[in-house]
Coordinates of C-alpha atoms in Angstrom, one line a residue:
Chain A
M1 CA -6.7 5.4 -19.5
T2 CA -5.9 7.7 -22.4
E3 CA -2.8 6.6 -24.3
I4 CA -0.9 8.8 -26.7
I5 CA 2.0 7.7 -29.0
W6 CA 4.2 10.5 -30.4
L7 CA 6.2 10.2 -33.5
G8 CA 8.8 12.6 -34.6
R9 CA 12.5 13.0 -35.5
G10 CA 15.3 13.6 -33.1
G11 CA 15.4 17.3 -32.4
Q12 CA 11.7 18.0 -33.2
G13 CA 10.6 17.8 -29.5
A14 CA 8.3 14.8 -29.6
F15 CA 9.5 13.7 -26.1
T16 CA 9.3 17.2 -24.8
A17 CA 5.7 17.3 -25.9
A18 CA 5.0 13.9 -24.3
K19 CA 6.4 15.2 -21.1
L20 CA 4.7 18.6 -21.1
L21 CA 1.3 16.8 -21.7
G22 CA 2.0 14.4 -18.8
A23 CA 2.9 17.2 -16.5
A24 CA -0.1 19.3 -17.6
Y25 CA -2.5 16.5 -16.9
A26 CA -0.9 15.3 -13.6
D27 CA -0.8 18.8 -12.2
K28 CA -4.6 19.3 -12.6
G29 CA -5.6 17.4 -9.5
S30 CA -5.0 14.7 -6.9
E31 CA -7.0 12.2 -9.0
N32 CA -4.8 12.7 -12.1
Y33 CA -1.9 10.5 -12.9
A34 CA 0.5 10.4 -15.9
L35 CA 3.5 8.6 -17.2
A36 CA 5.7 9.9 -20.0
F37 CA 8.7 8.2 -21.6
P38 CA 10.6 8.1 -24.8
S39 CA 11.4 5.0 -26.8
F40 CA 14.5 4.0 -25.1
G41 CA 17.9 4.0 -26.6
P42 CA 20.6 6.2 -28.2
E43 CA 19.4 9.7 -29.3
R44 CA 20.2 10.9 -32.8
R45 CA 19.2 14.1 -34.4
G46 CA 17.0 13.4 -37.4
A47 CA 16.4 9.7 -36.6
P48 CA 12.8 8.6 -35.9
V49 CA 11.8 9.0 -32.2
T50 CA 8.8 7.5 -30.5
A51 CA 7.5 8.8 -27.2
F52 CA 4.5 7.8 -25.0
T53 CA 2.1 9.6 -22.6
K54 CA -0.4 7.7 -20.5
L55 CA -3.1 9.7 -18.7
S56 CA -5.3 8.1 -16.0
S57 CA -7.5 8.7 -13.0
K58 CA -5.5 6.0 -11.1
P59 CA -1.8 5.5 -10.7
V60 CA -0.3 4.1 -13.9
L61 CA 1.1 0.7 -13.1
D62 CA 1.9 -0.6 -16.6
R63 CA 5.2 1.0 -17.6
S64 CA 5.4 -0.9 -20.9
E65 CA 5.2 0.7 -24.4
T66 CA 1.6 1.4 -25.6
E67 CA 0.3 -1.2 -28.0
K68 CA -3.1 0.5 -28.7
A69 CA -3.4 4.2 -28.6
D70 CA -6.2 6.7 -28.4
H71 CA -4.1 9.2 -30.3
I72 CA -1.0 8.9 -32.5
I73 CA 0.5 12.4 -32.9
I74 CA 2.9 12.7 -35.8
L75 CA 5.2 15.8 -36.0
D76 CA 6.7 15.0 -39.4
D77 CA 4.5 13.5 -42.1
T78 CA 7.4 11.6 -43.7
L79 CA 6.9 9.2 -40.7
Y80 CA 3.3 8.5 -41.6
S81 CA 2.3 5.1 -42.9
D82 CA -1.2 3.4 -43.2
Q83 CA 0.2 0.6 -40.9
L84 CA 0.0 3.0 -38.0
K85 CA -3.8 2.7 -37.9
K86 CA -3.3 -0.8 -36.5
L87 CA -1.9 0.8 -33.4
L88 CA -5.2 2.7 -32.8
K89 CA -8.0 1.8 -30.4
N90 CA -11.4 1.5 -32.0
N91 CA -12.2 5.3 -31.7
G92 CA -8.6 6.3 -31.9
K93 CA -7.4 9.1 -34.2
I94 CA -4.1 10.1 -35.8
I95 CA -3.2 13.7 -35.6
V96 CA -0.6 14.6 -38.1
N97 CA 1.3 17.7 -39.2
S98 CA 0.6 17.6 -42.9
R99 CA -1.0 19.4 -45.8
K100 CA -1.7 16.3 -47.8
I101 CA -2.7 13.3 -45.7
A102 CA -6.4 12.9 -45.0
D103 CA -9.1 10.4 -44.2
D104 CA -11.7 9.7 -41.5
K105 CA -9.2 8.3 -39.0
I106 CA -6.9 11.2 -39.5
I107 CA -6.9 14.8 -38.3
S108 CA -4.3 16.6 -40.4
F109 CA -3.2 20.1 -39.7
D110 CA -0.7 22.4 -41.3
C111 CA 1.4 23.1 -38.3
D112 CA 4.4 24.3 -40.3
S113 CA 2.5 27.4 -41.5
I114 CA 1.8 28.4 -37.9
A115 CA 5.4 27.6 -36.9
S116 CA 6.8 29.9 -39.6
E117 CA 4.3 32.6 -38.8
L118 CA 5.4 32.5 -35.1
R119 CA 9.0 31.9 -36.1
L120 CA 9.1 28.7 -34.1
P121 CA 11.7 26.1 -35.1
T122 CA 9.4 23.2 -33.9
V123 CA 5.8 22.1 -34.1
N124 CA 5.6 20.1 -30.9
T125 CA 3.7 22.7 -28.8
I126 CA 1.4 23.4 -31.8
L127 CA 0.4 19.8 -31.8
L128 CA -0.2 20.0 -28.0
G129 CA -2.7 22.8 -28.7
I130 CA -4.4 20.7 -31.3
F131 CA -4.5 17.7 -29.0
S132 CA -6.0 19.9 -26.3
A133 CA -8.8 21.1 -28.6
V134 CA -9.5 17.7 -30.1
S135 CA -9.4 15.6 -26.9
G136 CA -10.4 17.9 -24.1
A137 CA -8.1 15.8 -21.8
V138 CA -6.2 19.0 -20.9
S139 CA -7.1 22.7 -21.4
V140 CA -4.9 25.3 -23.0
E141 CA -4.3 26.8 -19.6
D142 CA -3.1 23.4 -18.2
I143 CA -0.5 23.2 -21.0
E144 CA 0.5 26.8 -20.5
R145 CA 1.2 26.1 -16.8
S146 CA 3.2 23.1 -17.8
I147 CA 5.3 25.2 -20.3
D148 CA 5.9 27.7 -17.4
G149 CA 7.1 24.8 -15.2
Y150 CA 9.3 22.9 -17.6
M151 CA 10.5 25.0 -20.5
P152 CA 13.4 27.4 -20.5
E153 CA 12.2 30.9 -19.8
K154 CA 13.2 32.5 -23.1
I155 CA 11.1 30.1 -25.3
R156 CA 8.0 30.0 -23.0
E157 CA 6.0 32.9 -24.4
K158 CA 6.3 31.8 -28.0
N159 CA 5.3 28.2 -27.2
K160 CA 2.3 29.3 -25.2
Q161 CA 1.3 31.5 -28.1
A162 CA 1.6 28.4 -30.3
V163 CA -0.7 26.4 -28.1
R164 CA -3.3 29.1 -27.9
R165 CA -3.1 29.8 -31.6
S166 CA -3.4 26.1 -32.8
A167 CA -6.3 25.3 -30.3
E168 CA -8.2 28.3 -31.6
E169 CA -7.6 27.3 -35.2
V170 CA -9.1 23.8 -34.5
L171 CA -12.2 25.2 -32.7
K172 CA -12.8 27.8 -35.5
Chain B
M1 CA 6.3 20.5 -3.9
K2 CA 5.1 18.3 -6.8
K3 CA 7.1 18.0 -10.0
F4 CA 7.0 15.8 -13.1
L5 CA 10.3 14.0 -13.0
S6 CA 12.1 10.9 -14.2
G7 CA 13.5 8.3 -11.8
N8 CA 17.0 9.7 -12.2
E9 CA 15.9 13.2 -11.6
A10 CA 13.8 12.2 -8.6
F11 CA 16.8 10.4 -7.2
A12 CA 19.0 13.4 -7.7
E13 CA 16.4 15.5 -5.7
G14 CA 16.7 13.0 -2.9
I15 CA 20.4 13.2 -2.9
R16 CA 20.3 17.0 -2.9
L17 CA 18.2 16.8 0.3
A18 CA 20.6 14.3 1.9
R19 CA 23.4 16.8 1.4
P20 CA 26.5 14.6 0.6
A21 CA 29.8 16.6 1.0
I22 CA 31.3 14.6 -1.9
I23 CA 29.8 13.3 -5.1
S24 CA 32.3 11.3 -7.3
A25 CA 31.0 9.7 -10.4
Y26 CA 31.6 8.7 -13.9
P27 CA 28.7 8.9 -16.4
I28 CA 27.2 5.7 -18.0
T29 CA 23.9 5.2 -19.7
P30 CA 21.2 5.0 -18.2
Q31 CA 22.6 6.5 -15.0
T32 CA 23.9 9.7 -16.7
I33 CA 21.0 12.0 -15.9
V34 CA 21.4 11.6 -12.1
V35 CA 25.0 12.7 -12.4
E36 CA 24.1 15.6 -14.7
R37 CA 21.4 16.9 -12.5
L38 CA 23.6 16.7 -9.4
S39 CA 26.5 18.6 -11.2
E40 CA 24.0 21.3 -12.2
M41 CA 22.8 21.6 -8.6
V42 CA 26.4 22.0 -7.4
E43 CA 27.0 24.5 -10.2
C44 CA 24.0 26.7 -9.4
G45 CA 24.5 26.4 -5.6
S46 CA 21.3 24.5 -4.6
L47 CA 23.6 21.7 -3.3
R48 CA 26.8 22.6 -1.5
S49 CA 28.9 19.7 -2.3
E50 CA 32.3 18.9 -4.0
F51 CA 31.6 17.3 -7.3
I52 CA 34.5 15.2 -8.5
H53 CA 34.4 14.0 -12.1
V54 CA 36.7 11.0 -11.9
E55 CA 38.3 9.1 -14.7
S56 CA 36.6 5.7 -14.0
E57 CA 34.1 3.9 -11.8
H58 CA 36.9 2.2 -9.9
S59 CA 38.1 5.7 -9.0
A60 CA 34.5 6.9 -8.3
L61 CA 34.0 4.5 -5.5
S62 CA 37.6 4.8 -4.2
C63 CA 37.1 8.5 -4.0
A64 CA 33.8 8.1 -2.2
M65 CA 35.6 5.8 0.3
G66 CA 38.3 8.4 0.9
A67 CA 35.6 11.0 1.6
S68 CA 33.8 8.6 3.9
A69 CA 37.0 7.8 5.7
A70 CA 37.4 11.6 6.3
G71 CA 34.0 11.4 8.1
V72 CA 31.7 13.0 5.5
R73 CA 28.6 11.8 3.6
A74 CA 29.6 10.5 0.1
F75 CA 27.6 9.6 -3.0
T76 CA 28.3 7.8 -6.3
A77 CA 26.2 6.3 -9.1
T78 CA 26.8 3.8 -11.8
S79 CA 25.4 1.0 -14.0
S80 CA 26.2 -2.3 -15.7
Q81 CA 29.9 -2.5 -16.8
G82 CA 30.6 0.5 -14.5
L83 CA 29.4 -1.5 -11.5
L84 CA 31.5 -4.4 -12.5
Y85 CA 34.5 -2.2 -13.1
M86 CA 34.2 -0.9 -9.5
A87 CA 33.5 -4.4 -8.1
E88 CA 36.9 -4.6 -6.4
C89 CA 36.1 -1.5 -4.4
L90 CA 32.6 -2.6 -3.4
Y91 CA 34.2 -5.1 -1.0
Y92 CA 36.7 -2.5 0.3
A93 CA 33.7 -0.1 1.1
S94 CA 31.7 -2.8 2.9
G95 CA 34.7 -4.3 4.7
G96 CA 35.8 -0.8 5.7
R97 CA 32.3 -0.1 7.0
F98 CA 31.9 3.1 5.0
P99 CA 28.2 4.1 4.8
I100 CA 28.4 5.2 1.1
V101 CA 25.2 5.4 -0.9
M102 CA 25.3 4.4 -4.6
M103 CA 22.5 4.5 -7.1
N104 CA 22.8 1.8 -9.7
A105 CA 20.7 2.0 -12.9
N106 CA 20.0 -1.6 -13.6
R107 CA 21.3 -2.5 -17.1
S108 CA 22.4 -5.5 -19.0
T109 CA 26.0 -6.6 -19.0
A110 CA 28.1 -7.3 -22.1
L111 CA 28.5 -9.3 -24.4
P112 CA 26.4 -8.9 -26.6
W113 CA 26.8 -5.2 -25.7
N114 CA 23.5 -3.7 -24.7
I115 CA 22.4 -0.5 -22.9
Y116 CA 18.9 -1.6 -21.9
G117 CA 17.6 -2.7 -18.6
D118 CA 18.0 -6.0 -16.8
Q119 CA 19.2 -6.8 -13.3
R120 CA 22.2 -9.0 -13.9
D121 CA 24.6 -6.2 -12.9
S122 CA 23.5 -5.6 -9.3
I123 CA 22.5 -9.2 -8.6
S124 CA 26.0 -10.4 -9.5
Q125 CA 27.1 -8.3 -6.5
L126 CA 24.7 -9.6 -3.9
D127 CA 27.7 -11.0 -1.9
S128 CA 29.6 -7.8 -1.8
G129 CA 28.3 -6.8 1.6
W130 CA 26.1 -3.9 0.5
I131 CA 22.5 -3.4 1.4
Q132 CA 20.5 -3.7 -1.8
A133 CA 17.1 -2.1 -2.4
Y134 CA 15.0 -2.1 -5.6
A135 CA 12.7 0.9 -6.3
E136 CA 9.4 0.5 -8.2
N137 CA 8.7 4.1 -9.1
A138 CA 10.2 7.6 -9.1
Q139 CA 8.7 8.6 -5.7
E140 CA 10.1 5.5 -4.0
S141 CA 13.5 6.3 -5.7
L142 CA 13.5 9.8 -4.1
D143 CA 12.4 8.4 -0.7
L144 CA 15.1 5.7 -0.8
A145 CA 17.8 8.2 -1.6
L146 CA 17.0 9.8 1.8
M147 CA 16.3 6.6 3.7
S148 CA 19.5 4.9 2.4
Y149 CA 21.8 7.3 4.2
Y150 CA 19.8 6.9 7.4
I151 CA 20.1 3.1 7.2
A152 CA 23.7 3.0 5.9
E153 CA 25.0 5.3 8.7
K154 CA 23.2 3.5 11.5
T155 CA 24.5 0.1 10.3
S156 CA 28.0 1.3 9.1
T157 CA 27.1 -0.5 5.8
P158 CA 27.2 0.8 2.3
F159 CA 23.8 1.0 0.5
M160 CA 23.0 0.3 -3.2
V161 CA 19.7 1.6 -4.5
N162 CA 18.7 0.0 -7.7
L163 CA 16.5 1.6 -10.4
D164 CA 15.4 -0.3 -13.5
G165 CA 17.3 1.2 -16.4
F166 CA 15.0 3.4 -18.7
V167 CA 11.7 1.9 -17.5
L168 CA 12.3 3.7 -14.2
T169 CA 15.4 6.0 -14.7
H170 CA 14.0 7.6 -17.9
T171 CA 10.2 7.5 -17.2
Y172 CA 8.6 10.7 -16.0
E173 CA 5.8 10.8 -13.4
E174 CA 4.6 13.1 -10.6
V175 CA 6.8 13.2 -7.6
D176 CA 6.4 14.9 -4.3
I177 CA 9.7 16.6 -3.3
P178 CA 10.0 17.2 0.5
D179 CA 11.3 20.5 1.7
E180 CA 14.8 20.9 3.1
E181 CA 13.6 21.4 6.7
Q182 CA 11.7 18.1 6.7
A183 CA 14.7 16.3 5.2
D184 CA 17.1 17.8 7.7
K185 CA 14.9 16.6 10.5
F186 CA 14.8 13.1 9.1
L187 CA 18.5 13.0 8.2
P188 CA 20.7 15.2 10.5
P189 CA 24.4 15.7 9.5
Y190 CA 26.6 12.6 9.5
E191 CA 28.7 11.9 12.6
T192 CA 31.0 9.0 13.0
D193 CA 34.0 7.7 14.9
N194 CA 35.1 5.7 11.9
K195 CA 37.2 8.5 10.4
L196 CA 40.7 9.9 10.1
D197 CA 41.1 12.2 13.0
L198 CA 44.3 14.0 14.0
D199 CA 43.2 14.3 17.6
D200 CA 42.1 10.7 17.9
P201 CA 44.2 8.8 15.5
K202 CA 43.3 5.2 14.7
N203 CA 44.2 2.4 12.3
M204 CA 41.7 2.2 9.5
A205 CA 41.3 0.0 6.4
F206 CA 43.9 -2.4 7.8
S207 CA 44.8 -6.0 7.1
A208 CA 43.6 -8.8 9.3
G209 CA 45.1 -12.3 9.2
P210 CA 43.4 -15.6 9.9
D211 CA 43.3 -14.9 13.6
Y212 CA 40.9 -12.0 13.4
N213 CA 39.6 -11.8 9.8
Y214 CA 36.6 -14.1 10.4
I215 CA 35.5 -12.0 13.3
F216 CA 35.3 -8.9 11.0
K217 CA 33.3 -10.9 8.5
F218 CA 30.9 -12.2 11.2
K219 CA 30.4 -8.6 12.3
E220 CA 29.6 -7.5 8.7
H221 CA 27.0 -10.2 8.5
Q222 CA 25.5 -9.2 11.8
A223 CA 25.3 -5.6 10.7
L224 CA 23.4 -6.6 7.5
L225 CA 20.9 -8.7 9.6
N226 CA 20.6 -5.8 12.0
A227 CA 19.7 -3.6 9.1
K228 CA 16.2 -5.2 9.1
K229 CA 15.4 -3.4 12.4
I230 CA 16.9 -0.2 11.2
I231 CA 14.9 -0.3 8.0
K232 CA 11.7 -0.5 10.0
K233 CA 12.8 2.4 12.2
A234 CA 13.8 4.5 9.2
E235 CA 10.4 3.9 7.6
K236 CA 8.6 4.7 10.8
D237 CA 10.5 8.0 11.3
F238 CA 10.0 8.7 7.5
A239 CA 6.2 8.2 7.7
E240 CA 6.0 10.6 10.8
I241 CA 7.9 13.4 9.0
F242 CA 6.8 13.0 5.4
G243 CA 3.5 11.1 5.7
R244 CA 4.5 8.4 3.2
K245 CA 4.4 4.9 4.4
Y246 CA 6.6 1.9 3.3
S247 CA 6.1 -1.7 4.1
G248 CA 9.6 -2.8 5.1
L249 CA 11.6 -5.5 3.3
I250 CA 8.6 -6.7 1.2
E251 CA 5.4 -5.4 -0.2
N252 CA 2.4 -7.7 -0.3
Y253 CA -0.5 -7.3 -2.7
K254 CA -3.6 -9.4 -2.2
T255 CA -1.5 -12.3 -0.8
E256 CA -3.7 -13.0 2.3
D257 CA -6.0 -15.5 0.6
A258 CA -4.0 -16.0 -2.5
E259 CA -3.3 -19.6 -3.8
F260 CA -0.9 -18.5 -6.5
I261 CA 1.7 -15.8 -5.8
L262 CA 4.3 -14.1 -7.9
I263 CA 7.5 -12.9 -6.1
T264 CA 9.5 -10.3 -7.9
I265 CA 11.6 -7.1 -7.7
G266 CA 11.7 -3.6 -9.1
S267 CA 9.4 -1.8 -11.5
I268 CA 7.7 -4.8 -13.1
A269 CA 5.8 -5.3 -9.8
G270 CA 3.2 -2.7 -10.9
L271 CA 2.3 -4.7 -14.0
C272 CA 2.0 -7.8 -11.8
R273 CA -0.4 -6.1 -9.5
K274 CA -2.5 -4.8 -12.4
T275 CA -2.6 -8.4 -13.8
V276 CA -3.7 -9.6 -10.3
D277 CA -6.6 -7.2 -10.4
K278 CA -7.7 -8.5 -13.8
L279 CA -7.4 -12.2 -12.7
R280 CA -9.1 -11.5 -9.4
A281 CA -12.1 -10.0 -11.3
E282 CA -12.3 -13.4 -13.1
G283 CA -12.4 -15.1 -9.6
R284 CA -8.8 -16.3 -9.4
K285 CA -7.0 -16.2 -6.1
V286 CA -3.7 -14.6 -7.0
G287 CA -1.3 -12.2 -5.4
V288 CA 2.1 -10.5 -5.7
V289 CA 5.0 -10.1 -3.3
R290 CA 7.5 -7.4 -4.2
L291 CA 10.9 -7.9 -2.5
R292 CA 12.0 -4.3 -1.8
Y293 CA 15.3 -5.5 -0.4
L294 CA 17.4 -8.4 -1.6
R295 CA 20.1 -7.8 1.1
P296 CA 19.3 -8.2 3.9
F297 CA 17.1 -11.0 2.5
P298 CA 13.5 -10.9 3.8
T299 CA 13.3 -14.6 4.7
A300 CA 10.8 -14.5 7.6
E301 CA 8.6 -11.9 5.9
L302 CA 8.4 -13.9 2.7
V303 CA 7.6 -17.1 4.5
G304 CA 4.7 -15.2 6.3
S305 CA 3.3 -14.0 2.9
V306 CA 3.3 -17.3 1.0
K307 CA 2.7 -19.9 3.7
N308 CA -0.8 -20.7 2.5
A309 CA -0.1 -20.5 -1.2
K310 CA -0.4 -23.6 -3.5
A311 CA 2.5 -22.5 -5.8
V312 CA 4.7 -19.6 -6.4
G313 CA 6.4 -18.1 -9.4
V314 CA 9.5 -15.9 -9.5
P315 CA 9.8 -13.7 -12.7
E316 CA 13.2 -12.0 -12.7
K317 CA 15.6 -10.2 -15.1
D318 CA 18.7 -12.1 -14.4
I319 CA 20.2 -15.6 -14.6
S320 CA 23.1 -17.4 -13.0
F321 CA 24.2 -19.4 -16.0
G322 CA 24.3 -23.1 -15.3
N323 CA 21.9 -22.8 -12.4
E324 CA 18.8 -20.6 -12.3
G325 CA 17.7 -17.0 -11.5
T326 CA 19.4 -15.9 -8.3
V327 CA 16.3 -14.3 -6.8
F328 CA 14.7 -17.8 -7.3
T329 CA 17.5 -19.5 -5.5
N330 CA 17.1 -17.1 -2.6
V331 CA 13.3 -17.5 -2.5
N332 CA 13.7 -21.3 -2.5
S333 CA 16.1 -21.1 0.5
A334 CA 13.4 -19.1 2.4
L335 CA 10.7 -21.5 1.5
F336 CA 12.8 -24.4 2.7
Q337 CA 13.6 -22.6 6.0
G338 CA 9.9 -21.9 6.4
K339 CA 9.1 -25.6 5.8
I340 CA 6.9 -24.6 2.9
A341 CA 6.8 -27.5 0.5
I342 CA 5.0 -26.1 -2.5
P343 CA 6.0 -26.0 -6.2
S344 CA 8.1 -23.0 -7.2
Y345 CA 8.8 -21.9 -10.7
N346 CA 11.3 -19.5 -12.2
F347 CA 10.6 -17.2 -15.2
I348 CA 13.7 -15.5 -16.7
G349 CA 12.6 -12.5 -18.7
G350 CA 13.4 -8.9 -19.6
L351 CA 17.1 -9.7 -20.4
G352 CA 18.7 -7.0 -22.4
G353 CA 15.6 -4.8 -22.0
K354 CA 13.1 -7.2 -23.6
N355 CA 9.6 -6.0 -22.8
I356 CA 7.5 -8.1 -20.4
S357 CA 3.9 -7.6 -21.2
H358 CA 0.7 -8.2 -19.2
E359 CA 0.1 -11.3 -21.4
D360 CA 3.4 -12.6 -20.3
I361 CA 2.4 -12.2 -16.6
E362 CA -1.0 -13.8 -17.2
N363 CA 0.7 -16.7 -18.9
I364 CA 3.0 -17.0 -15.9
F365 CA 0.0 -17.3 -13.5
D366 CA -1.5 -20.0 -15.8
L367 CA 1.8 -21.9 -15.8
I368 CA 2.2 -21.9 -12.0
E369 CA -1.4 -23.0 -11.6
N370 CA -1.1 -25.8 -14.1
G371 CA 2.6 -26.7 -13.7
A372 CA 5.6 -25.8 -15.7
E373 CA 9.3 -26.4 -16.0
R374 CA 11.3 -25.5 -12.9
V375 CA 13.2 -22.8 -14.9
N376 CA 11.4 -21.1 -17.8
F377 CA 12.5 -18.4 -20.3
I378 CA 9.8 -16.0 -21.2
G379 CA 9.4 -16.0 -25.0
I380 CA 11.5 -19.1 -25.6
E381 CA 10.0 -22.6 -26.1
V382 CA 12.4 -25.2 -24.9
E383 CA 11.9 -28.8 -26.2

């Protein structure tokens, strides 16, 4: 099972990304199962938000919060702390939207630049593109299908562009 | 069609397919999304129904009863304090034999105030005369939305479908949504004699003194027992039309040769099964029974599943203060009726949304194998 923890702030779309990833993976085939859920509780704009995606070749029976993740994806680098590494599995990696944080457990990527270039208010789908390129668990096409299925029509094209653009950037 | 949906959204899809004429509800966390989705469906025309946004839960169920008395299918949904606020009406609905369906998002009850999941709300209403089912995942939630009307209408008994708050209501997974033609075949329009009818006037929702009252209560009891047969028939018809099979009042997992068995309800059952697989790989003979229904209570079925066990444990997210967990009380009554004299242990956990981990479940298996207190609180050491 591949387990992903998403960290963001209310309004940045961490849970939307968790859901899009789950949908993209589950839709690939009959042997693909996914669970996506937010950290439960009241929702507040700007407050830290945690979300979870679990991807598996068997039905996901454990509905509890992930304790050890393959990837921790951070939308806002003010939420980063070294303590987060304790939540990683042995080969786990942190993917963070940042220009400054870097070491061997961390893949950092300046998502804000791509977002402003594309005039996107959020970086969640940019990080989905990076996750796709880094992990190979889902393809860019899988995520595009998921965006078509679950995002409002008027923001689909921009977000699909964001996924493609960021995946290319990683593979460059 | 497959979609990635939360438990609430899946349930709303099931209700859309059941086509209630009236939806009356008051929003409360974590039920809110099911009501939001249904109001959107009514707004966009994918569900032709009257959506009545009432001022309280007491009114929500009163309104559903009025609709049911007019001879149409009615739906409401609530949670926690909302369910308790409508408690008076629960008994009116069951006594009036109105086959209303209600979704309850299982949530803790105040005080201390808490919005997270446990099952003290619905379990406090086991005696209200409603059928009570507990779903494990989003697909079963959708399927129960459809089956609940079938069963309620054939038994003239209201039906409460329970979904664990957040863990089920707010968790997204892939769900197969049947098409409308299939759903209509399974659940034709509601027809009843128990309605207000100008051409055939009758006395409804009347009073009955000591001379007759007990006969009505006996009939209510008979109807709930009779629901066992109707549930089987509903699942048989359901499997023929939709291809998905359900196992009746209980669901057994590796119980056949199991020496130590957990008996539980709701969405925690998946984690119990996963733990069973792990312990089985270590050579331990363990199993799980999930009670899909608490009313009618699956006495005979449960006895059949645990008759060869050495001990059983009942983890549950509720407590009847001053006694023990209520599921445990019901399980022990069944064991006694089945002349099964084995140790049984109760594990109270998950209150106010506290996470139950796989270590907790493993620990419970260790305890029932080696002996424990009769009533144990997960995470609390009592001297």
